[in-house]
Coordinates of C-alpha atoms in Angstrom, one line a residue:
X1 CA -4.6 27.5 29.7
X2 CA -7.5 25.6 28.8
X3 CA -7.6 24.0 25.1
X4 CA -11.4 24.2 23.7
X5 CA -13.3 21.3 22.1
X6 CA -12.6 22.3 18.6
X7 CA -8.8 23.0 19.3
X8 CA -8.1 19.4 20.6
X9 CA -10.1 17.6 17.4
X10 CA -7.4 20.3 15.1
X11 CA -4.7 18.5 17.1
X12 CA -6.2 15.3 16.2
X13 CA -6.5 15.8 13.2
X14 CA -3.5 17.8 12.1
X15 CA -1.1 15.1 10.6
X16 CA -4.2 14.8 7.4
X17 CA -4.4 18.6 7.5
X18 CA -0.8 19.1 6.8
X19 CA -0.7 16.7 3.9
X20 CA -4.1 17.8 2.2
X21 CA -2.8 21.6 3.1
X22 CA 0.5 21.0 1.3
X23 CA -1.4 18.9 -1.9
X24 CA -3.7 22.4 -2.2
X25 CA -0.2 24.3 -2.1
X26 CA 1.0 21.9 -4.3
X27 CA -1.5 22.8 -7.0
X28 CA -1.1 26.2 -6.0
X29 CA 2.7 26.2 -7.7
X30 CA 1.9 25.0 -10.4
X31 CA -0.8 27.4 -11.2
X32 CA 1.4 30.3 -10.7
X33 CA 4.8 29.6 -10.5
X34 CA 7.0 29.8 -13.2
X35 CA 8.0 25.9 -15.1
X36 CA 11.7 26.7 -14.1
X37 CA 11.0 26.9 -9.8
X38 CA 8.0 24.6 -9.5
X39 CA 10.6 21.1 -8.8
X40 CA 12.4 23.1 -6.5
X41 CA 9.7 24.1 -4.5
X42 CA 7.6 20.8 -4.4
X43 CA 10.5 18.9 -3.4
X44 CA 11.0 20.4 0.2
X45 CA 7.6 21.1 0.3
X46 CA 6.1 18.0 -0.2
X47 CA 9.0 16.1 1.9
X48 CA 8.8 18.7 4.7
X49 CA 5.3 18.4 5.2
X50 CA 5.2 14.6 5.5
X51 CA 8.2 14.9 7.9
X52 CA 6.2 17.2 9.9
X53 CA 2.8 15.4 9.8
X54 CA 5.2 12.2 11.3
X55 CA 6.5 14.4 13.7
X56 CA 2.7 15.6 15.2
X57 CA 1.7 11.7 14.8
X58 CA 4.7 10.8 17.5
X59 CA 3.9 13.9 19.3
X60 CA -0.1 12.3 19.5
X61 CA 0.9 9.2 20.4
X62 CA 3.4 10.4 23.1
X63 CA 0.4 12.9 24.8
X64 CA -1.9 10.1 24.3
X65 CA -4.6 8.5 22.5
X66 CA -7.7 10.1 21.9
X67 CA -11.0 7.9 23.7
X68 CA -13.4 10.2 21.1
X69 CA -14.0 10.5 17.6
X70 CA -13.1 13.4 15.9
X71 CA -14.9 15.7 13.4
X72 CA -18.4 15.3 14.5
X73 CA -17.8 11.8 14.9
X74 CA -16.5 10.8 11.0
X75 CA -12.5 10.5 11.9
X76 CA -11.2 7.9 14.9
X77 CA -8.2 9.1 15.4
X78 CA -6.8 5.4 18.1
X79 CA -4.5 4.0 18.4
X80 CA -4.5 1.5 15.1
X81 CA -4.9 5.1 13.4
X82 CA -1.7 6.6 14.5
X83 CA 0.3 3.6 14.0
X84 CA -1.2 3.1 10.3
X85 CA -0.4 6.8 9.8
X86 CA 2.8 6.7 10.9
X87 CA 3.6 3.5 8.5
X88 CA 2.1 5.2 5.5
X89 CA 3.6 8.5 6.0
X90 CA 7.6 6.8 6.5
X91 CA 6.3 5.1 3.8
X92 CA 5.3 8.0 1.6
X93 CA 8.4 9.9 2.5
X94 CA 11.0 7.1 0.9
X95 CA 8.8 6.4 -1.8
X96 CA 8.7 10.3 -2.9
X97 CA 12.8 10.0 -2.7
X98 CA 12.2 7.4 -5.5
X99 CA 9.4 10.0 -7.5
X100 CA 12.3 12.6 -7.1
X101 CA 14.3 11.3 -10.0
X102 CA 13.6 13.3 -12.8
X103 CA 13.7 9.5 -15.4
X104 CA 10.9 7.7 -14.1
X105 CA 8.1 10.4 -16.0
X106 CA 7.1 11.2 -19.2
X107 CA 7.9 15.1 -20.1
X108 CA 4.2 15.5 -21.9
X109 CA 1.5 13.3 -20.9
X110 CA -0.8 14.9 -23.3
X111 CA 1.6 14.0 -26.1
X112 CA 1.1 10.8 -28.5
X113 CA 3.5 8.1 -27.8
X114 CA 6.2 8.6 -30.4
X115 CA 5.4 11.5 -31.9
X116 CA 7.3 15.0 -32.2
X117 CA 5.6 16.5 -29.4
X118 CA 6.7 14.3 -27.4
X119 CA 10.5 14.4 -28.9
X120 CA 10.4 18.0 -28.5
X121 CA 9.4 17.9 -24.8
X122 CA 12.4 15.3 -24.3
X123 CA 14.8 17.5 -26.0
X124 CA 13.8 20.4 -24.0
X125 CA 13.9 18.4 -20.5
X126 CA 10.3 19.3 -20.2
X127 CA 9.2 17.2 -16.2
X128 CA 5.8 16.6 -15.2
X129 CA 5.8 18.5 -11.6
X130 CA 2.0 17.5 -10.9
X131 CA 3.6 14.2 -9.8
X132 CA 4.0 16.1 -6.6
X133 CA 0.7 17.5 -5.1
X134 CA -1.0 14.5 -7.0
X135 CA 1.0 12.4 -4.5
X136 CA 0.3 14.2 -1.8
X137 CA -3.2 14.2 -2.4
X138 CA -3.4 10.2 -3.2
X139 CA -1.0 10.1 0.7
X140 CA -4.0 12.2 1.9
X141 CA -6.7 9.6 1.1
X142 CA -4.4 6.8 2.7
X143 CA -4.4 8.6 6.0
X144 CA -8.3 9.5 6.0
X145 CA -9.3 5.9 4.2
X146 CA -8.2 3.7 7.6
X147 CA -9.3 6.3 10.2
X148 CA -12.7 6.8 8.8
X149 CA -15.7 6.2 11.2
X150 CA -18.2 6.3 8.5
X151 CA -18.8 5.2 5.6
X152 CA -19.4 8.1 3.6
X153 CA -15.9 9.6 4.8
X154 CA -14.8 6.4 4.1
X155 CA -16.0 6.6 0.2
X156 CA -14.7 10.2 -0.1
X157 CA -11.3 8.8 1.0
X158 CA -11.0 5.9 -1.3
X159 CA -11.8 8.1 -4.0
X160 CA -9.0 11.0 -3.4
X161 CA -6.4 7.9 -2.7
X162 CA -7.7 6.4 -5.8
X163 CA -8.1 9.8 -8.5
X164 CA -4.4 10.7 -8.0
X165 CA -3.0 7.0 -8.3
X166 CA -4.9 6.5 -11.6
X167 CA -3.3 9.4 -13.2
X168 CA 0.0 8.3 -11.9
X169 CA 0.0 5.2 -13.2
X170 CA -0.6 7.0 -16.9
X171 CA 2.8 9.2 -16.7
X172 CA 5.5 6.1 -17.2
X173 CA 9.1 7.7 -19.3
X174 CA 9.4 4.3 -21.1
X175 CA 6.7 1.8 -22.6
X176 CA 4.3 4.4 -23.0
X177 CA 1.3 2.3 -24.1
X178 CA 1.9 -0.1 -21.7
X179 CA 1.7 2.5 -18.8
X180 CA -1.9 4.1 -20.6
X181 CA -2.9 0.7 -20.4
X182 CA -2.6 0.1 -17.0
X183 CA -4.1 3.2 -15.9
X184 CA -7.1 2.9 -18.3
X185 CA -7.5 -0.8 -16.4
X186 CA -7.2 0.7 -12.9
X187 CA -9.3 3.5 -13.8
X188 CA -12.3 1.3 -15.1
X189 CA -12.0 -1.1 -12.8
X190 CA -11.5 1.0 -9.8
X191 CA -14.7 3.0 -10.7
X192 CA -16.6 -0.5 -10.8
X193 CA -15.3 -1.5 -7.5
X194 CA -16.1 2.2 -6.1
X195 CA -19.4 2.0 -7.8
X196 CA -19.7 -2.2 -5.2
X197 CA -18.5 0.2 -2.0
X198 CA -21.0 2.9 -2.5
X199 CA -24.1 0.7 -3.4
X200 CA -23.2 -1.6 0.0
X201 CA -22.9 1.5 1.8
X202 CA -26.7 2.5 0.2
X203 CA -27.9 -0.7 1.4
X204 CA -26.3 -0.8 4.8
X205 CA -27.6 2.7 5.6
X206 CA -31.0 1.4 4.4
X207 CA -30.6 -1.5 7.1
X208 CA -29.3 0.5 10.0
X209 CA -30.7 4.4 9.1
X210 CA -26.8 5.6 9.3
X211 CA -23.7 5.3 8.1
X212 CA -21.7 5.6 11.6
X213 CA -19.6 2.3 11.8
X214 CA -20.6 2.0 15.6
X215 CA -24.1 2.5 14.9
X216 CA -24.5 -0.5 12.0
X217 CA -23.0 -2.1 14.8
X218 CA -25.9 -1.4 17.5
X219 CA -28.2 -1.9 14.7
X220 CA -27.6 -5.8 13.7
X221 CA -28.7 -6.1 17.3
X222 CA -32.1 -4.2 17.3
X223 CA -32.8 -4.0 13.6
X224 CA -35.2 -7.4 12.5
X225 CA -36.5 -8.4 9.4
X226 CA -33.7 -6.7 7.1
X227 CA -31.5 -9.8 6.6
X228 CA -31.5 -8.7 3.1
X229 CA -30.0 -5.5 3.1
X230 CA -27.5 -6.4 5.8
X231 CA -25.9 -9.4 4.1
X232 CA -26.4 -7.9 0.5
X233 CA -24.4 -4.3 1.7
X234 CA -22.0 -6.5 3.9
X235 CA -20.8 -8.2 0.5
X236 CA -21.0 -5.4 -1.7
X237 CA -18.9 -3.1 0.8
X238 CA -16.3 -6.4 1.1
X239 CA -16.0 -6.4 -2.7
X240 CA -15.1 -2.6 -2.9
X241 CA -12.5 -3.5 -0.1
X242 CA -11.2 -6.9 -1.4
X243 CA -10.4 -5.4 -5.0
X244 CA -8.3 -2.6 -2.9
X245 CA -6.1 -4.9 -0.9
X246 CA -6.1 -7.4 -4.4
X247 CA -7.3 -10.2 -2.6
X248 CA -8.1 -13.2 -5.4
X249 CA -10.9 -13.2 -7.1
X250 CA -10.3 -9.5 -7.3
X251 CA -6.7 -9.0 -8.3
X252 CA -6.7 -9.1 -12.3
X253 CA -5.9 -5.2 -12.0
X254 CA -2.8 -5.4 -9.4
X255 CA 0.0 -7.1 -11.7
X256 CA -0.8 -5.2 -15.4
X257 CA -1.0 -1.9 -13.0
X258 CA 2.3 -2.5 -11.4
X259 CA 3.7 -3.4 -14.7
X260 CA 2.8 -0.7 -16.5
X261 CA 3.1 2.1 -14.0
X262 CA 6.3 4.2 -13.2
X263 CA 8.0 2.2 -10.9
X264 CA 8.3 4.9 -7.9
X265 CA 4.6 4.7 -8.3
X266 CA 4.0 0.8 -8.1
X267 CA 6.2 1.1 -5.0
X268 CA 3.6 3.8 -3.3
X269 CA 0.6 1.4 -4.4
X270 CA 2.8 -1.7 -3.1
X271 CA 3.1 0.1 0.6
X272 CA 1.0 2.7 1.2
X273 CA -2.1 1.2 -0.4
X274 CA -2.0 -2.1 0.7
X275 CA -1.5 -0.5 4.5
X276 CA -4.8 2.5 4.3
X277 CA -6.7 -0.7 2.7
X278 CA -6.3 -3.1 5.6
X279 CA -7.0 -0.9 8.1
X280 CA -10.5 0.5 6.7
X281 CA -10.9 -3.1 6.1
X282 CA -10.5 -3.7 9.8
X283 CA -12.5 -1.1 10.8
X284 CA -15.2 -2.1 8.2
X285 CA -15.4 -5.8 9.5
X286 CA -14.2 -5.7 13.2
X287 CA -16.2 -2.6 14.2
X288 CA -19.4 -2.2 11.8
X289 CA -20.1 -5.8 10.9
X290 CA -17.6 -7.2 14.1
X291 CA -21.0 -8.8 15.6
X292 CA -21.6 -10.3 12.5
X293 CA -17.9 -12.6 12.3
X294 CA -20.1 -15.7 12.3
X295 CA -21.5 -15.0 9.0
X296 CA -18.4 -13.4 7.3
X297 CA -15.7 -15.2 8.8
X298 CA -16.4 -18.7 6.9
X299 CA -16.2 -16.1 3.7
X300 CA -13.0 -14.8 4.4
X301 CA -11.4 -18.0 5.2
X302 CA -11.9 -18.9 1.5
X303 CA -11.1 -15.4 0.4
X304 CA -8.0 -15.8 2.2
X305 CA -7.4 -19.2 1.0
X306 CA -8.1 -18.3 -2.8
X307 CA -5.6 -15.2 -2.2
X308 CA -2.8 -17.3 -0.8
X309 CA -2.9 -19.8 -3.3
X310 CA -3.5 -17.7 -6.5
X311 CA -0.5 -15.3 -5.5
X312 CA 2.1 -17.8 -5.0
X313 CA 1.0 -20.5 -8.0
X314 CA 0.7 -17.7 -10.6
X315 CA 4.0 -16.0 -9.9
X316 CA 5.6 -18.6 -10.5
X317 CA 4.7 -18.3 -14.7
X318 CA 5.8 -14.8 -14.5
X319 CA 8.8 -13.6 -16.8
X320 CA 8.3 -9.5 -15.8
X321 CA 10.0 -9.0 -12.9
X322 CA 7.2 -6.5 -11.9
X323 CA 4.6 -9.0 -12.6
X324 CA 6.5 -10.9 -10.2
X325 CA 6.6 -9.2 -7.5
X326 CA 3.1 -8.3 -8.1
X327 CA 1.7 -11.8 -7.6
X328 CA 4.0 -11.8 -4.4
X329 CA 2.0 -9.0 -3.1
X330 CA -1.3 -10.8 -4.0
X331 CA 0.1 -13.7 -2.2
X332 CA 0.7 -11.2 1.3
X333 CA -2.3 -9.8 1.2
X334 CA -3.9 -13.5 1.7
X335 CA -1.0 -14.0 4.4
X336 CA -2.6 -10.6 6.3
X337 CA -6.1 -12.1 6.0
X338 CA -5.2 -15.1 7.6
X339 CA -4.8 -12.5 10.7
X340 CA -8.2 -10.7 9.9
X341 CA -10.2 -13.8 10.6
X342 CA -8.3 -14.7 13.9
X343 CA -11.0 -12.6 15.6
X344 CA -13.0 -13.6 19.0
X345 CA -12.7 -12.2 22.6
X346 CA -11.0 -8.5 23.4
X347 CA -7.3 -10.1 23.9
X348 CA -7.7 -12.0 21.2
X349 CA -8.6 -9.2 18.6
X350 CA -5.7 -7.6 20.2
X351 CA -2.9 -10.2 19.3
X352 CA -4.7 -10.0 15.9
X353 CA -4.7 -6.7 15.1
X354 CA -1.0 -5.9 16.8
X355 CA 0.0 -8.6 14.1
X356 CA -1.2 -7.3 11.4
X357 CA 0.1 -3.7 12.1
X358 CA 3.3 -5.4 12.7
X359 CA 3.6 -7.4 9.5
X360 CA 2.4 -4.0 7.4
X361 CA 5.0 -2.3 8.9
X362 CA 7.3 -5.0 7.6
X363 CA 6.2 -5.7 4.5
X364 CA 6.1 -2.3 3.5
X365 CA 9.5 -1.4 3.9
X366 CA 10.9 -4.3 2.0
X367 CA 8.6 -4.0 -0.7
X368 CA 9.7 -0.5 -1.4
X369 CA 13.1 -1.5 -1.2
X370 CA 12.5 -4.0 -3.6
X371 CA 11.1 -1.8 -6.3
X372 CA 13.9 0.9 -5.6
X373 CA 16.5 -2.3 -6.9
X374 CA 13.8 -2.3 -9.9
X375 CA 14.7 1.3 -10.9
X376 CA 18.4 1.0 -11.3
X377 CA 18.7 -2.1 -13.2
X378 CA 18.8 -0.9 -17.0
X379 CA 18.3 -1.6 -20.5
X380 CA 18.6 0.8 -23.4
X381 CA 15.2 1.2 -23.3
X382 CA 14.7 1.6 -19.9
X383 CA 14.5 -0.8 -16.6
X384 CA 15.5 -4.2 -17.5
X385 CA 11.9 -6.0 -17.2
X386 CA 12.3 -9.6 -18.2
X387 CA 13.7 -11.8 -15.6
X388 CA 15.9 -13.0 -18.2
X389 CA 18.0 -9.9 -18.5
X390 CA 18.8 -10.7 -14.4
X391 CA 20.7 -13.3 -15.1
X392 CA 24.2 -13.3 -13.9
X393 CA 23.5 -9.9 -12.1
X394 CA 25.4 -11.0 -9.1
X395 CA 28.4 -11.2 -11.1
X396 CA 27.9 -8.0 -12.5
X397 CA 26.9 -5.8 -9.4
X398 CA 27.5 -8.4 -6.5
X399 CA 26.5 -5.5 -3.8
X400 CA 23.0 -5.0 -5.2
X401 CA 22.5 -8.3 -6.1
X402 CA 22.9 -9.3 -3.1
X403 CA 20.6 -6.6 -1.3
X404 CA 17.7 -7.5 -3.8
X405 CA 18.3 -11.5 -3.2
X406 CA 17.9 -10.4 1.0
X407 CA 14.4 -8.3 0.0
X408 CA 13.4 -11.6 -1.8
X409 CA 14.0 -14.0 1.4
X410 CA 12.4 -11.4 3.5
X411 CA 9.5 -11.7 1.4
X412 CA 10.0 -15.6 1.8
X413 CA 10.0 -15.6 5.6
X414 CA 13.4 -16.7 6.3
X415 CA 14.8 -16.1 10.1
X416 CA 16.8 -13.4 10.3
X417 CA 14.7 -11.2 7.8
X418 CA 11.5 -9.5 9.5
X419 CA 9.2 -10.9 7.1
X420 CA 10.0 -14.1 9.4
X421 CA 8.4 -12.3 12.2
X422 CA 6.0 -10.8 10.5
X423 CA 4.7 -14.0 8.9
X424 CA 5.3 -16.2 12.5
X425 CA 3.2 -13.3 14.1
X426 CA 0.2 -13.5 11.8
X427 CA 0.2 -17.2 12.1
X428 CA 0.2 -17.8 15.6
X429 CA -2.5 -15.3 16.5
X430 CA -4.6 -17.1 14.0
X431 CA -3.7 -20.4 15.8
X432 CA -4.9 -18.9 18.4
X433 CA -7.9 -18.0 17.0
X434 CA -8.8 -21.5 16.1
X435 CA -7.6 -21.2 12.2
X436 CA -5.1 -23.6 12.5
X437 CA -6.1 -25.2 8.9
X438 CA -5.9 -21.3 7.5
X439 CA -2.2 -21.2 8.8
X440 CA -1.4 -24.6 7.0
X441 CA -2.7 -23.2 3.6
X442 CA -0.5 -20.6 4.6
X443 CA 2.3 -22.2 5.4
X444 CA 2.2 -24.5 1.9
X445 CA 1.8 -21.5 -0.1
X446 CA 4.8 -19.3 1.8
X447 CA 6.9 -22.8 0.6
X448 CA 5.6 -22.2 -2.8
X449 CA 6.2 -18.7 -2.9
X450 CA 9.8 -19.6 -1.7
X451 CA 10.6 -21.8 -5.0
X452 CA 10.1 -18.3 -7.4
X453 CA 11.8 -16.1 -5.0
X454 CA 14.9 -18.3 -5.0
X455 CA 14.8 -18.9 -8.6
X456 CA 15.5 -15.2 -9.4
X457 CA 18.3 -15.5 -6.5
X458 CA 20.0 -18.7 -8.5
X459 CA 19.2 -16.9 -11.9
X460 CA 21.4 -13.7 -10.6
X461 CA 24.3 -15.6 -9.1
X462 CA 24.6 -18.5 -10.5
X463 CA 23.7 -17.8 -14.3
X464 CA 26.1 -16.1 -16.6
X465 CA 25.5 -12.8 -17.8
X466 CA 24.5 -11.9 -21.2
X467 CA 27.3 -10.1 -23.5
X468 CA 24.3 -6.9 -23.9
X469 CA 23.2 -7.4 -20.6
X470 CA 21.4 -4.2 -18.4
X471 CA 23.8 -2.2 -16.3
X472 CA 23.4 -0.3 -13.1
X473 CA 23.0 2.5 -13.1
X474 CA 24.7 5.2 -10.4
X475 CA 21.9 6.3 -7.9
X476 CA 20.8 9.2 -6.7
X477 CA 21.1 10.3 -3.3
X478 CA 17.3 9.7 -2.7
X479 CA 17.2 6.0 -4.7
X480 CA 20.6 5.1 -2.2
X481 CA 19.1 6.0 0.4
X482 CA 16.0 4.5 0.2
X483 CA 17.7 0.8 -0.4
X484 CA 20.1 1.7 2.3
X485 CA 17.0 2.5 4.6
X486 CA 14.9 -0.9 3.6
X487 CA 17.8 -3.1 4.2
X488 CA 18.8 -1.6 7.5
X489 CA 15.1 -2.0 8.7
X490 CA 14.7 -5.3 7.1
X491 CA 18.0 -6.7 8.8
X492 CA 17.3 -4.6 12.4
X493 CA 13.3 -5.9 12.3
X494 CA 14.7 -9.4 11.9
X495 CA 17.2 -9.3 14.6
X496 CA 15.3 -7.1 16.9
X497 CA 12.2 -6.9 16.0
X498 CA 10.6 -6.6 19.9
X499 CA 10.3 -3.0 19.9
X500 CA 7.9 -2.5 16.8
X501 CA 6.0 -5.7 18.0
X502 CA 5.6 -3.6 21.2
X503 CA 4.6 -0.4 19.4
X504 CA 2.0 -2.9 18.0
X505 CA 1.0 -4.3 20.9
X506 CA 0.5 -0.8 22.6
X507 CA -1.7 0.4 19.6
X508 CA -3.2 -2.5 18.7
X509 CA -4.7 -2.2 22.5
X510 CA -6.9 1.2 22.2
X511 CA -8.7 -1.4 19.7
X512 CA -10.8 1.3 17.7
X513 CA -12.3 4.2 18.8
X514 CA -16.3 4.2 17.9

């Protein structure tokens, strides 16, 4: 039987059409349903539909990658693609096991922090179920953002990641103001840095007459006279990119938005974010602007530098544990630009970019682990927050103690832990890449990074514990299983890791469809 044209791109495209199709459901529910069945039919529903959109992304992979752009051109479904998807959507699914427990969300957004409205929902066990198809939709815009050939599809697809994570970041159970806070600051600052992506794209379509990635790519060969636009919409489009990975100087928002949002949700921003981010940033800089490295590479080397540095010195002043551990992510996303630099011949690009897909993979996973520890370490008034209330934790609850001091030396790079790999595979492709000063920086700042990590390890274990300290709270089924699931993979990947670094390898080689 012979598959048409249009059939093959639905293949291709299926794994975003099941996720968008089951956000519109999603909404669907709660227009019609009754308040009483809507969580118990957006819980299979959302998780079934991730579950399948995995299961088409193995079944692409296994048939093979697509050589051609889909949708008229706007969606590259390659090889980097499939593997990206495939992070973000295991990703999504054990971050929605943390969203399923019914604490993390205020009963009545609408409602004024403290006031009866708001008592009255919490007396009548009143849950905001939009949490669902508004994380769907947010997943949605993580698998179009890196697979997007153009820029326009690219702005369409930061936006629907972005919408859904700003009202997320609003709905926090506990420390109400704080959480409207945060999302007011992601919201404005978002819209500035959407408003940077947009004008760059303006400019570059000015310079090359499209917005087709491969074509601004033909065009800083044949286009003369234009320096202007080019360079001007290069750094404009970088900003709009930079702020969504929280590279330094554009990471004020990251650690008052992952203090203030529900935790669950911090977790999906922590992972899935940071993973959709880097790859349209690849695309972006190695395929549209890849001719033009000379210029932007010497940028990115400070970028990366400023990232590096800023993460690890900063988190060390930090008392919120989230804060924490949101400075550690500023601090990887400088360790993943070391990798974006590394670029030069075809092989080269290839260790690079396997690398990179390697240490997302990684650092993913532990970070939602890490966050899931986050959510069952309590105060009266919710998680315990201040790294002061972690103090003789290992004395407490030894077992979880212990899994949250192994998620910390991951994030440190020690052997045995697949951050190790994932660090020692970033750095040597940019050694090979001729970024050998890059990988010192790097280097100093993972040892600085190590001194905070460890301090919350010696705080937990060898501290005493306060008389009104937090407790532990039992977890669900969905929270157990996520930790279970990050320490497993962050033990296996550091044991073993050879298979994912082949996976890598294998994707990382259909480098980018145009």
């Amino acid at each position: 039987m012979n598959i048409t044209a249009p059939t093959i791109e639905y293949l291709q495209l299926a794994p975003l059409l099941i996720v968008f199709g089951a956000a519109i459901l999603g909404v669907l529910v709660e227009a019609f349903a009754p308040r009483y069945l809507r969580r118990a039919m957006h819980i299979p529903l959302t998780l079934l539909s991730l579950a399948g959109a995995f299961a088409l992304v193995i079944v692409q992979t296994i048939k093979g990658v697509p050589t051609e752009p889909s949708a008229m051109g706007a969606v590259a479904v390659d090889g980097p693609t499939l593997f990206i998807w495939g992070i973000i959507l295991v990703l999504a699914f054990v971050t929605l096991l943390l969203i399923n427990d019914e604490d993390h969300f205020v009963p009545a957004a609408s409602a004024v922090p403290g006031s009866a409205e708001e008592e009255r929902a919490l007396i009548e066990g009143n849950v905001h179920t939009e949490v669902y198809p508004l994380a769907l939709f947010a997943i949605g815009g993580m698998l179009l953002f890196p697979a997007s050939n153009d820029l326009l599809i690219m702005f369409v697809a930061l936006e629907v990641m972005s919408l859904p994570l700003y009202l997320l970041c609003g709905l926090a159970r506990r420390r109400r103001l704080l959480s409207q806070e945060s999302a007011m600051k992601y919201f404005l600052l978002g819209a500035f840095s959407s408003a940077f992506f947009l004008y760059g794209t303006a400019l570059l379509y000015g310079f090359a007459g499209s917005v087709d990635l491969a074509k601004i790519d033909t065009a800083l060969g044949a286009v003369g006279g234009q320096d202007a636009l080019l360079y001007t919409g290069a750094a404009l489009l970088g900003v709009g990119l930079l702020f969504k990975i929280g590279a330094a100087p554009f990471q004020a928002w990251k650690p008052d938005v992952y203090q203030g949002a529900p935790t669950p949700v911090t977790a999906l921003m922590a992972s899935g974010t940071l993973v959709a981010a880097f790859g349209a940033l690849l695309r972006v800089f190695w395929i549209a602007l890849g001719n033009l490295d000379w210029d932007w590479s010497p940028i990115m080397w400070a970028v990366a530098i400023l990232t590096m540095v800023v993460g690890a010195i900063l988190a060390i002043t930090q008392t919120d544990i989230k804060r924490m551990l949101a400075y550690s992510s500023i601090a990887h996303a400088g360790f993943l630009l070391v990798g974006v630099v590394a670029i030069g011949d075809a092989k080269q690009n290839s260790i690079a970019l396997s690398s990179i897909l390697f240490y997302l993979a990684v650092y993913g996973i532990t970070s939602v682990g890490a966050f899931a520890v986050v959510t069952m370490v309590r105060d009266a008034g919710g998680e315990a927050w201040h790294l002061s209330r972690w103090a003789g934790l290992g004395k407490r609850s030894p077992k979880l103690a212990g899994v949250f001091a192994f998620f910390l030396l991951a994030f440190a790079g020690i052997p045995l832990t697949s951050g190790f790999f994932g660090k020692y595979a970033v750095f040597q492709a940019a050694i090979a890449g001729g970024a050998l000063p890059l990988v010192v920086v790097g280097v100093v700042s993972s040892a600085i990074a190590a001194f905070f990590y460890v301090r919350v390890i010696v705080l937990m274990f060898f501290s005493d514990p306060a008389p009104d300290g937090p407790t532990v709270v039992l977890p669900s089924w969905g929270t157990a299983g996520v930790v279970g699931f990050a320490a497993l993979a962050t033990v296996v990947l550091g044991v073993f890791p050879q298979p994912v670094l082949d996976l890598a390898q294998s994707a990382a080689g259909s480098l980018f469809v145009r």
